[in-house]
mmCIF file of C-alpha atoms in Angstrom:
data_model
loop_
_atom_site.group_PDB
_atom_site.id
_atom_site.type_symbol
_atom_site.label_atom_id
_atom_site.label_comp_id
_atom_site.label_asym_id
_atom_site.label_seq_id
_atom_site.Cartn_x
_atom_site.Cartn_y
_atom_site.Cartn_z
ATOM 1 C CA MET Q 1 -103.038 -144.627 -50.899
ATOM 2 C CA SER Q 2 -103.093 -146.994 -54.528
ATOM 3 C CA THR Q 3 -101.264 -149.946 -54.576
ATOM 4 C CA SER Q 4 -98.302 -148.343 -56.305
ATOM 5 C CA THR Q 5 -97.150 -146.378 -53.452
ATOM 6 C CA LEU Q 6 -97.307 -148.725 -50.457
ATOM 7 C CA LEU Q 7 -93.984 -149.492 -48.903
ATOM 8 C CA THR Q 8 -93.063 -152.795 -47.945
ATOM 9 C CA GLU Q 9 -90.804 -153.929 -44.643
ATOM 10 C CA LYS Q 10 -87.830 -154.210 -47.697
ATOM 11 C CA ASP Q 11 -88.129 -150.915 -48.911
ATOM 12 C CA VAL Q 12 -87.665 -149.245 -46.187
ATOM 13 C CA THR Q 13 -84.727 -150.843 -45.087
ATOM 14 C CA PHE Q 14 -81.488 -149.349 -44.715
ATOM 15 C CA HIS Q 15 -78.299 -152.875 -45.769
ATOM 16 C CA ARG Q 16 -75.852 -150.296 -46.317
ATOM 17 C CA PHE Q 17 -75.339 -148.819 -43.327
ATOM 18 C CA SER Q 18 -71.723 -150.312 -42.385
ATOM 19 C CA ASP Q 19 -70.967 -148.511 -45.415
ATOM 20 C CA LEU Q 20 -71.735 -145.021 -43.984
ATOM 21 C CA PRO Q 21 -68.470 -143.140 -42.675
ATOM 22 C CA ALA Q 22 -67.610 -143.770 -38.823
ATOM 23 C CA GLU Q 23 -68.557 -140.452 -37.898
ATOM 24 C CA LEU Q 24 -72.060 -140.514 -39.393
ATOM 25 C CA ARG Q 25 -72.800 -144.229 -37.983
ATOM 26 C CA LEU Q 26 -71.141 -142.901 -34.418
ATOM 27 C CA MET Q 27 -73.855 -139.483 -34.352
ATOM 28 C CA ILE Q 28 -76.556 -142.193 -35.480
ATOM 29 C CA TRP Q 29 -75.950 -144.564 -32.666
ATOM 30 C CA ARG Q 30 -75.858 -141.203 -30.435
ATOM 31 C CA CYS Q 31 -79.396 -140.067 -31.652
ATOM 32 C CA CYS Q 32 -80.610 -143.579 -30.435
ATOM 33 C CA LEU Q 33 -79.348 -143.028 -26.877
ATOM 34 C CA PRO Q 34 -81.976 -142.512 -24.546
ATOM 35 C CA HIS Q 35 -82.548 -139.743 -22.027
ATOM 36 C CA ARG Q 36 -83.325 -141.287 -18.720
ATOM 37 C CA VAL Q 37 -85.082 -140.040 -15.477
ATOM 38 C CA VAL Q 38 -82.616 -142.230 -13.194
ATOM 39 C CA GLU Q 39 -84.322 -142.807 -10.152
ATOM 40 C CA LEU Q 40 -81.969 -142.637 -6.721
ATOM 41 C CA ASP Q 41 -84.420 -144.970 -5.222
ATOM 42 C CA ASP Q 42 -87.201 -147.241 -5.302
ATOM 43 C CA GLN Q 43 -90.469 -146.640 -6.111
ATOM 44 C CA VAL Q 44 -92.912 -146.976 -2.970
ATOM 45 C CA TYR Q 45 -96.736 -146.810 -2.828
ATOM 46 C CA TYR Q 46 -98.934 -145.415 -0.114
ATOM 47 C CA GLY Q 47 -102.274 -145.274 -1.904
ATOM 48 C CA GLY Q 48 -105.016 -145.878 -0.263
ATOM 49 C CA SER Q 49 -106.074 -149.297 -1.765
ATOM 50 C CA PRO Q 50 -103.918 -152.082 -3.396
ATOM 51 C CA SER Q 51 -101.450 -151.152 -5.609
ATOM 52 C CA PRO Q 52 -101.859 -150.994 -9.314
ATOM 53 C CA CYS Q 53 -98.650 -151.848 -10.382
ATOM 54 C CA GLY Q 54 -95.817 -154.026 -8.772
ATOM 55 C CA LEU Q 55 -93.251 -151.344 -9.405
ATOM 56 C CA SER Q 56 -89.768 -152.611 -8.636
ATOM 57 C CA LEU Q 57 -89.742 -154.387 -12.625
ATOM 58 C CA THR Q 58 -90.210 -150.537 -14.486
ATOM 59 C CA THR Q 59 -87.791 -149.543 -12.138
ATOM 60 C CA PHE Q 60 -85.299 -152.304 -12.578
ATOM 61 C CA LEU Q 61 -85.813 -152.277 -17.242
ATOM 62 C CA ASN Q 62 -84.667 -148.258 -16.885
ATOM 63 C CA GLY Q 63 -81.707 -149.081 -14.770
ATOM 64 C CA LYS Q 64 -80.377 -151.232 -17.785
ATOM 65 C CA PRO Q 65 -78.780 -150.198 -20.968
ATOM 66 C CA GLY Q 66 -80.415 -148.801 -24.067
ATOM 67 C CA LEU Q 67 -82.128 -150.719 -26.115
ATOM 68 C CA ILE Q 68 -79.562 -149.575 -29.025
ATOM 69 C CA ALA Q 69 -76.502 -151.372 -27.158
ATOM 70 C CA ARG Q 70 -78.638 -154.836 -28.260
ATOM 71 C CA VAL Q 71 -77.671 -153.998 -32.075
ATOM 72 C CA CYS Q 72 -73.646 -154.019 -32.771
ATOM 73 C CA ARG Q 73 -70.332 -154.267 -31.339
ATOM 74 C CA GLU Q 74 -70.374 -150.209 -32.370
ATOM 75 C CA SER Q 75 -73.809 -149.097 -30.677
ATOM 76 C CA ARG Q 76 -73.114 -151.100 -27.200
ATOM 77 C CA HIS Q 77 -69.049 -149.330 -27.135
ATOM 78 C CA VAL Q 78 -71.371 -145.997 -27.912
ATOM 79 C CA ALA Q 79 -74.259 -147.028 -25.394
ATOM 80 C CA GLN Q 80 -70.943 -148.110 -22.677
ATOM 81 C CA GLN Q 81 -69.281 -145.414 -23.254
ATOM 82 C CA SER Q 82 -71.794 -142.708 -22.576
ATOM 83 C CA ARG Q 83 -72.850 -143.903 -19.388
ATOM 84 C CA SER Q 84 -70.241 -142.698 -15.987
ATOM 85 C CA ILE Q 85 -69.656 -145.093 -13.003
ATOM 86 C CA ILE Q 86 -71.367 -142.899 -10.399
ATOM 87 C CA SER Q 87 -68.598 -142.440 -7.344
ATOM 88 C CA GLU Q 88 -69.089 -141.308 -4.275
ATOM 89 C CA LYS Q 89 -66.061 -140.619 -3.199
ATOM 90 C CA ASP Q 90 -66.692 -136.528 -3.764
ATOM 91 C CA MET Q 91 -69.724 -136.513 -2.352
ATOM 92 C CA PRO Q 92 -69.637 -134.134 0.459
ATOM 93 C CA GLU Q 93 -70.574 -134.891 3.986
ATOM 94 C CA GLU Q 94 -73.982 -133.131 4.111
ATOM 95 C CA ALA Q 95 -75.051 -135.289 1.188
ATOM 96 C CA SER Q 96 -74.366 -138.575 2.397
ATOM 97 C CA TRP Q 97 -78.258 -139.934 3.098
ATOM 98 C CA TRP Q 98 -79.500 -143.230 3.102
ATOM 99 C CA SER Q 99 -83.130 -144.911 3.642
ATOM 100 C CA HIS Q 100 -84.841 -148.024 2.822
ATOM 101 C CA THR Q 101 -86.166 -147.252 -0.047
ATOM 102 C CA ARG Q 102 -82.330 -145.925 -1.824
ATOM 103 C CA ILE Q 103 -80.107 -148.203 -4.052
ATOM 104 C CA GLU Q 104 -77.123 -148.693 -2.340
ATOM 105 C CA LYS Q 105 -75.616 -149.998 -6.534
ATOM 106 C CA LEU Q 106 -76.792 -147.260 -9.229
ATOM 107 C CA PRO Q 107 -76.810 -148.144 -12.505
ATOM 108 C CA PRO Q 108 -74.030 -146.026 -14.298
ATOM 109 C CA ILE Q 109 -75.900 -142.042 -15.554
ATOM 110 C CA ASP Q 110 -75.454 -140.693 -18.739
ATOM 111 C CA PRO Q 111 -75.047 -137.510 -17.679
ATOM 112 C CA SER Q 112 -75.768 -135.173 -20.849
ATOM 113 C CA ARG Q 113 -79.311 -136.798 -21.468
ATOM 114 C CA ALA Q 114 -80.119 -137.723 -17.951
ATOM 115 C CA MET Q 115 -82.095 -136.762 -14.578
ATOM 116 C CA VAL Q 116 -81.945 -138.089 -11.068
ATOM 117 C CA HIS Q 117 -85.068 -138.624 -9.593
ATOM 118 C CA LEU Q 118 -86.009 -139.655 -5.194
ATOM 119 C CA ASN Q 119 -88.824 -141.177 -4.328
ATOM 120 C CA TRP Q 120 -88.591 -140.414 -1.003
ATOM 121 C CA GLU Q 121 -91.574 -139.200 0.979
ATOM 122 C CA PRO Q 122 -92.288 -138.398 4.250
ATOM 123 C CA THR Q 123 -94.850 -141.418 4.472
ATOM 124 C CA CYS Q 124 -91.761 -143.889 3.821
ATOM 125 C CA ASN Q 125 -89.599 -144.905 6.650
ATOM 126 C CA GLU Q 126 -87.159 -143.179 8.835
ATOM 127 C CA TYR Q 127 -83.722 -142.103 7.001
ATOM 128 C CA ALA Q 128 -80.691 -143.724 8.902
ATOM 129 C CA ASP Q 129 -78.535 -140.447 8.939
ATOM 130 C CA GLU Q 130 -79.670 -136.954 10.615
ATOM 131 C CA ASP Q 131 -78.691 -134.988 6.606
ATOM 132 C CA SER Q 132 -81.189 -134.011 4.107
ATOM 133 C CA SER Q 133 -82.291 -135.802 1.024
ATOM 134 C CA ALA Q 134 -82.189 -132.536 0.415
ATOM 135 C CA HIS Q 135 -78.412 -132.743 -0.042
ATOM 136 C CA HIS Q 136 -78.567 -136.022 -1.348
ATOM 137 C CA LEU Q 137 -80.943 -135.025 -4.613
ATOM 138 C CA ALA Q 138 -79.183 -131.695 -5.150
ATOM 139 C CA TRP Q 139 -75.216 -133.669 -5.305
ATOM 140 C CA TYR Q 140 -76.275 -135.988 -7.949
ATOM 141 C CA ALA Q 141 -78.967 -133.365 -9.828
ATOM 142 C CA GLY Q 142 -74.993 -131.255 -10.263
ATOM 143 C CA GLN Q 143 -72.420 -133.255 -9.869
ATOM 144 C CA VAL Q 144 -74.057 -136.670 -12.537
ATOM 145 C CA ALA Q 145 -77.189 -135.141 -14.201
ATOM 146 C CA ARG Q 146 -78.705 -132.899 -15.790
ATOM 147 C CA GLY Q 147 -80.693 -132.167 -13.412
ATOM 148 C CA GLY Q 148 -83.257 -133.471 -11.391
ATOM 149 C CA SER Q 149 -87.167 -134.137 -9.326
ATOM 150 C CA LEU Q 150 -88.675 -135.101 -6.296
ATOM 151 C CA MET Q 151 -91.827 -135.853 -4.679
ATOM 152 C CA ILE Q 152 -94.195 -132.934 -3.726
ATOM 153 C CA ASP Q 153 -94.885 -134.557 -0.301
ATOM 154 C CA ASN Q 154 -90.912 -134.168 0.274
ATOM 155 C CA LEU Q 155 -90.826 -130.395 -0.802
ATOM 156 C CA SER Q 156 -93.698 -129.891 1.680
ATOM 157 C CA VAL Q 157 -92.066 -130.807 4.628
ATOM 158 C CA MET Q 158 -88.456 -129.549 4.180
ATOM 159 C CA ALA Q 159 -87.286 -126.784 6.468
ATOM 160 C CA LEU Q 160 -85.424 -124.231 5.237
ATOM 161 C CA THR Q 161 -82.217 -124.699 5.309
ATOM 162 C CA GLN Q 162 -83.007 -128.197 3.280
ATOM 163 C CA VAL Q 163 -84.372 -126.007 0.178
ATOM 164 C CA LYS Q 164 -81.297 -123.998 0.268
ATOM 165 C CA ALA Q 165 -79.090 -126.648 -0.758
ATOM 166 C CA LEU Q 166 -81.571 -127.246 -3.766
ATOM 167 C CA THR Q 167 -80.857 -123.269 -4.501
ATOM 168 C CA ALA Q 168 -77.934 -125.497 -6.327
ATOM 169 C CA LEU Q 169 -79.499 -125.753 -9.283
ATOM 170 C CA PRO Q 170 -82.074 -122.897 -11.262
ATOM 171 C CA ARG Q 171 -84.987 -124.655 -11.630
ATOM 172 C CA TRP Q 172 -86.782 -128.419 -10.288
ATOM 173 C CA MET Q 173 -89.224 -130.580 -11.494
ATOM 174 C CA VAL Q 174 -91.765 -131.714 -8.728
ATOM 175 C CA VAL Q 175 -93.851 -134.712 -8.910
ATOM 176 C CA MET Q 176 -97.524 -134.210 -8.472
ATOM 177 C CA ARG Q 177 -98.879 -137.387 -8.965
ATOM 178 C CA VAL Q 178 -98.464 -140.788 -10.412
ATOM 179 C CA ILE Q 179 -99.787 -142.708 -13.620
ATOM 180 C CA PHE Q 180 -98.752 -146.585 -14.023
ATOM 181 C CA ILE Q 181 -99.415 -147.254 -17.553
ATOM 182 C CA HIS Q 182 -99.473 -151.249 -17.999
ATOM 183 C CA ALA Q 183 -98.919 -152.108 -22.127
ATOM 184 C CA ARG Q 184 -96.319 -155.282 -23.984
ATOM 185 C CA PRO Q 185 -93.133 -152.395 -24.803
ATOM 186 C CA GLU Q 186 -93.563 -153.308 -28.639
ATOM 187 C CA TYR Q 187 -96.926 -151.203 -28.558
ATOM 188 C CA ALA Q 188 -95.802 -148.394 -26.348
ATOM 189 C CA ALA Q 189 -92.589 -148.104 -28.645
ATOM 190 C CA LYS Q 190 -95.601 -147.651 -31.021
ATOM 191 C CA THR Q 191 -96.737 -144.611 -29.596
ATOM 192 C CA GLY Q 192 -93.730 -142.291 -29.344
ATOM 193 C CA LEU Q 193 -94.244 -141.261 -25.953
ATOM 194 C CA PHE Q 194 -91.814 -143.591 -24.377
ATOM 195 C CA GLY Q 195 -88.445 -142.425 -26.162
ATOM 196 C CA LEU Q 196 -87.292 -143.574 -29.635
ATOM 197 C CA LEU Q 197 -86.830 -147.249 -29.505
ATOM 198 C CA GLY Q 198 -89.641 -147.443 -26.253
ATOM 199 C CA ASP Q 199 -87.089 -148.052 -23.312
ATOM 200 C CA GLU Q 200 -87.571 -145.241 -21.286
ATOM 201 C CA LEU Q 201 -89.435 -145.982 -18.809
ATOM 202 C CA VAL Q 202 -90.119 -143.350 -16.699
ATOM 203 C CA GLN Q 203 -91.011 -139.574 -18.220
ATOM 204 C CA ILE Q 204 -91.663 -136.816 -16.302
ATOM 205 C CA ILE Q 205 -94.263 -134.301 -17.607
ATOM 206 C CA GLU Q 206 -94.408 -130.425 -17.496
ATOM 207 C CA VAL Q 207 -98.222 -130.221 -16.664
ATOM 208 C CA SER Q 208 -98.497 -126.874 -19.288
ATOM 209 C CA ASP Q 209 -98.001 -129.055 -22.417
ATOM 210 C CA GLU Q 210 -100.948 -129.440 -22.306
ATOM 211 C CA ALA Q 211 -100.665 -131.756 -25.113
ATOM 212 C CA ARG Q 212 -98.688 -134.011 -24.201
ATOM 213 C CA ILE Q 213 -100.055 -134.450 -20.785
ATOM 214 C CA ASN Q 214 -103.492 -135.812 -22.256
ATOM 215 C CA ALA Q 215 -101.499 -138.170 -24.721
ATOM 216 C CA TYR Q 216 -100.783 -139.634 -21.890
ATOM 217 C CA PHE Q 217 -104.266 -140.464 -20.080
ATOM 218 C CA ASP Q 218 -105.204 -141.601 -23.100
ATOM 219 C CA LEU Q 219 -102.553 -144.169 -22.968
ATOM 220 C CA ALA Q 220 -103.368 -145.046 -19.493
ATOM 221 C CA ASN Q 221 -107.529 -144.829 -19.706
ATOM 222 C CA GLU Q 222 -106.997 -147.318 -22.483
ATOM 223 C CA SER Q 223 -104.387 -149.551 -20.521
ATOM 224 C CA GLN Q 224 -107.297 -149.737 -17.747
ATOM 225 C CA GLU Q 225 -110.094 -150.252 -20.630
ATOM 226 C CA LYS Q 226 -108.365 -153.306 -22.893
ATOM 227 C CA GLY Q 227 -106.644 -154.656 -19.748
ATOM 228 C CA HIS Q 228 -109.561 -154.833 -17.756
ATOM 229 C CA VAL Q 229 -107.253 -154.239 -15.089
ATOM 230 C CA GLN Q 230 -108.260 -155.460 -10.948
ATOM 231 C CA ASN Q 231 -106.887 -152.526 -8.845
ATOM 232 C CA PRO Q 232 -108.148 -149.602 -11.054
ATOM 233 C CA GLN Q 233 -106.404 -146.662 -10.443
ATOM 234 C CA ASN Q 234 -107.816 -142.168 -10.958
ATOM 235 C CA LEU Q 235 -107.355 -140.891 -14.216
ATOM 236 C CA ARG Q 236 -109.426 -137.767 -14.050
ATOM 237 C CA ARG Q 237 -107.262 -134.658 -14.749
ATOM 238 C CA GLU Q 238 -106.781 -131.484 -12.905
ATOM 239 C CA PRO Q 239 -107.227 -128.331 -14.359
ATOM 240 C CA VAL Q 240 -103.521 -127.285 -15.128
ATOM 241 C CA GLU Q 241 -104.022 -124.151 -12.986
ATOM 242 C CA ALA Q 242 -105.125 -126.244 -9.746
ATOM 243 C CA VAL Q 243 -102.477 -128.595 -10.205
ATOM 244 C CA GLU Q 244 -99.270 -125.340 -10.883
ATOM 245 C CA GLN Q 245 -101.780 -123.207 -7.360
ATOM 246 C CA SER Q 246 -101.277 -126.279 -5.306
ATOM 247 C CA LEU Q 247 -97.596 -126.006 -5.999
ATOM 248 C CA LYS Q 248 -97.424 -122.317 -5.315
ATOM 249 C CA GLN Q 249 -99.257 -123.242 -1.487
ATOM 250 C CA LYS Q 250 -96.526 -125.087 -1.103
ATOM 251 C CA THR Q 251 -93.683 -123.838 -1.353
ATOM 252 C CA THR Q 252 -94.880 -120.103 -0.504
ATOM 253 C CA ASN Q 253 -93.178 -119.493 2.731
ATOM 254 C CA PHE Q 254 -90.001 -120.442 0.804
ATOM 255 C CA ARG Q 255 -90.474 -117.441 -1.622
ATOM 256 C CA ARG Q 256 -90.665 -114.785 0.828
ATOM 257 C CA LEU Q 257 -87.533 -116.136 2.786
ATOM 258 C CA LEU Q 258 -84.835 -117.072 -0.105
ATOM 259 C CA ASP Q 259 -83.321 -115.105 -2.546
ATOM 260 C CA PRO Q 260 -82.948 -116.402 -5.575
ATOM 261 C CA MET Q 261 -85.977 -118.834 -5.779
ATOM 262 C CA PRO Q 262 -85.455 -122.094 -7.052
ATOM 263 C CA ASP Q 263 -88.207 -122.408 -10.234
ATOM 264 C CA PHE Q 264 -89.657 -125.421 -9.392
ATOM 265 C CA ARG Q 265 -92.680 -127.580 -12.076
ATOM 266 C CA ALA Q 266 -95.209 -128.865 -11.914
ATOM 267 C CA THR Q 267 -95.269 -132.501 -13.433
ATOM 268 C CA ILE Q 268 -96.824 -135.730 -13.949
ATOM 269 C CA MET Q 269 -94.884 -138.593 -13.746
ATOM 270 C CA PHE Q 270 -95.785 -141.826 -15.750
ATOM 271 C CA ARG Q 271 -94.615 -145.117 -15.154
ATOM 272 C CA LEU Q 272 -94.285 -147.752 -17.872
ATOM 273 C CA CYS Q 273 -95.016 -151.429 -16.782
ATOM 274 C CA PRO Q 274 -93.980 -153.916 -19.166
ATOM 275 C CA ASP Q 275 -95.216 -156.886 -16.919
ATOM 276 C CA MET Q 276 -98.971 -156.065 -17.384
ATOM 277 C CA CYS Q 277 -98.511 -156.979 -13.532
ATOM 278 C CA ASN Q 278 -102.859 -155.177 -12.781
ATOM 279 C CA HIS Q 279 -104.253 -156.455 -15.899
ATOM 280 C CA THR Q 280 -106.413 -159.828 -16.161
ATOM 281 C CA PRO Q 281 -105.556 -162.563 -19.075
ATOM 282 C CA ASP Q 282 -108.872 -161.898 -21.203
ATOM 283 C CA ALA Q 283 -106.959 -158.631 -21.596
ATOM 284 C CA ASP Q 284 -106.641 -157.078 -25.037
ATOM 285 C CA GLU Q 285 -103.084 -158.202 -26.675
ATOM 286 C CA GLU Q 286 -101.479 -155.315 -26.243
ATOM 287 C CA PHE Q 287 -102.554 -155.114 -22.732
ATOM 288 C CA ARG Q 288 -101.794 -159.203 -22.067
ATOM 289 C CA PRO Q 289 -98.226 -160.569 -20.918
ATOM 290 C CA LEU Q 290 -95.989 -162.415 -23.414
ATOM 291 C CA PRO Q 291 -96.897 -166.095 -22.831
ATOM 292 C CA GLU Q 292 -93.512 -168.114 -21.768
ATOM 293 C CA PRO Q 293 -91.873 -169.464 -24.520
ATOM 294 C CA ALA Q 294 -91.216 -172.807 -24.604
ATOM 295 C CA PRO Q 295 -88.230 -174.541 -23.818
ATOM 296 C CA PRO Q 296 -85.552 -175.814 -26.250
ATOM 297 C CA PRO Q 297 -85.057 -178.812 -26.784
ATOM 298 C CA ARG Q 298 -82.686 -181.192 -24.927
ATOM 299 C CA PRO Q 299 -80.219 -182.619 -26.944
ATOM 300 C CA LEU Q 300 -79.914 -186.143 -27.266
ATOM 301 C CA TRP Q 301 -77.223 -186.805 -25.250
ATOM 302 C CA LEU Q 302 -79.387 -185.288 -21.968
ATOM 303 C CA ARG Q 303 -82.526 -186.946 -23.058
ATOM 304 C CA ARG Q 304 -83.265 -189.300 -19.873
ATOM 305 C CA GLY Q 305 -85.518 -192.686 -20.182
ATOM 306 C CA GLN Q 306 -85.750 -196.026 -22.206
ATOM 307 C CA GLY Q 307 -83.266 -196.541 -24.797
ATOM 308 C CA TRP Q 308 -80.481 -195.548 -25.105
ATOM 309 C CA ILE Q 309 -78.351 -191.964 -24.829
ATOM 310 C CA ARG Q 310 -75.212 -190.956 -27.126
ATOM 311 C CA SER Q 311 -72.534 -190.169 -25.431
ATOM 312 C CA ARG Q 312 -71.545 -186.342 -25.933
ATOM 313 C CA THR Q 313 -67.775 -186.871 -26.717
ATOM 314 C CA ARG Q 314 -67.175 -190.699 -27.753
ATOM 315 C CA GLY Q 315 -70.116 -190.637 -30.466
ATOM 316 C CA ARG Q 316 -70.909 -194.195 -29.643
ATOM 317 C CA LEU Q 317 -74.841 -195.204 -28.282
ATOM 318 C CA ARG Q 318 -74.576 -195.947 -23.749
ATOM 319 C CA SER Q 319 -77.811 -197.314 -22.290
ATOM 320 C CA PRO Q 320 -78.940 -196.071 -19.503
ATOM 321 C CA GLN Q 321 -77.221 -198.230 -17.017
ATOM 322 C CA GLU Q 322 -74.086 -198.314 -18.735
ATOM 323 C CA MET Q 323 -73.760 -193.712 -18.441
ATOM 324 C CA ASP Q 324 -75.935 -194.103 -14.625
ATOM 325 C CA TYR Q 325 -76.430 -190.604 -15.781
ATOM 326 C CA PRO Q 326 -75.890 -188.537 -13.962
ATOM 327 C CA PHE Q 327 -73.759 -189.322 -11.319
ATOM 328 C CA ARG Q 328 -70.793 -190.911 -13.287
ATOM 329 C CA ARG Q 329 -70.714 -188.261 -16.551
ATOM 330 C CA ARG Q 330 -67.482 -186.752 -15.702
ATOM 331 C CA ARG Q 331 -66.055 -190.640 -16.021
ATOM 332 C CA ILE Q 332 -68.177 -191.136 -19.004
ATOM 333 C CA TRP Q 333 -66.939 -188.583 -20.474
ATOM 334 C CA GLY Q 334 -62.681 -188.471 -19.826
#
């Protein structure tokens, strides 16, 4: 490519966005809103080896407003209007289910762009109520989101009456395994695998979409190799047919007794952790935590030690003995 065709950042920056009609600006902001997987409870790791990720940070960041809300007042207004506050007053009694992993105060959910996911598995602590997690999940997925997903171990132990609750939706995503990826948000955003702005930290991908699955596994392998991880995870890829056959075997009994039967899709969950909690200090730049920012210098009127201190209100210099900082600060400022 010749130097005459190279574009600089100045060339590709659109400086007259505010001159566009308001309707067009709002459409652009809405296109930038994230399509989230909203977790109803915390992710819990029960592997045989030490956990390759801290888990909780991804859940916390995934529940915050999208990055588009930080651009300007107009984009923040669009982001706030797209998210509806969840009210459980209309939840049916049989759907009231609770476990120690459940997030008691869920973040607002965008009903047109979000799906809900339940991480709970039988290996987690017992739930408190006698009701089923299936009713709980089905209510959220059908009433306040555009679909839902659950873990394969949860589906495999459900009773027939519980699976009947899932028939409220024609299709469900079933997570067969979870893969953790550690990378800086800026680097992950450039890959395009975690949303337009890199703020969709939890992705659930069907195993049949081999091109996307391979892209996520390539990034996970790169993260482990360049991050010099302390607790590596198994990134061996199983054939698509084997994964789908495993899910089919788990639901064979339900298929004989239920009509209609929900369409269960085998998927893999990929979680992006920007904290690099599993990486060592000698990792590559894209897979190493950002250095802690230096604290801003203290104003002159707050500095202590030898010499004089400037009063905040009166402007004249006072000695440390005269101010007796900070115990007489209110009397001197008044």
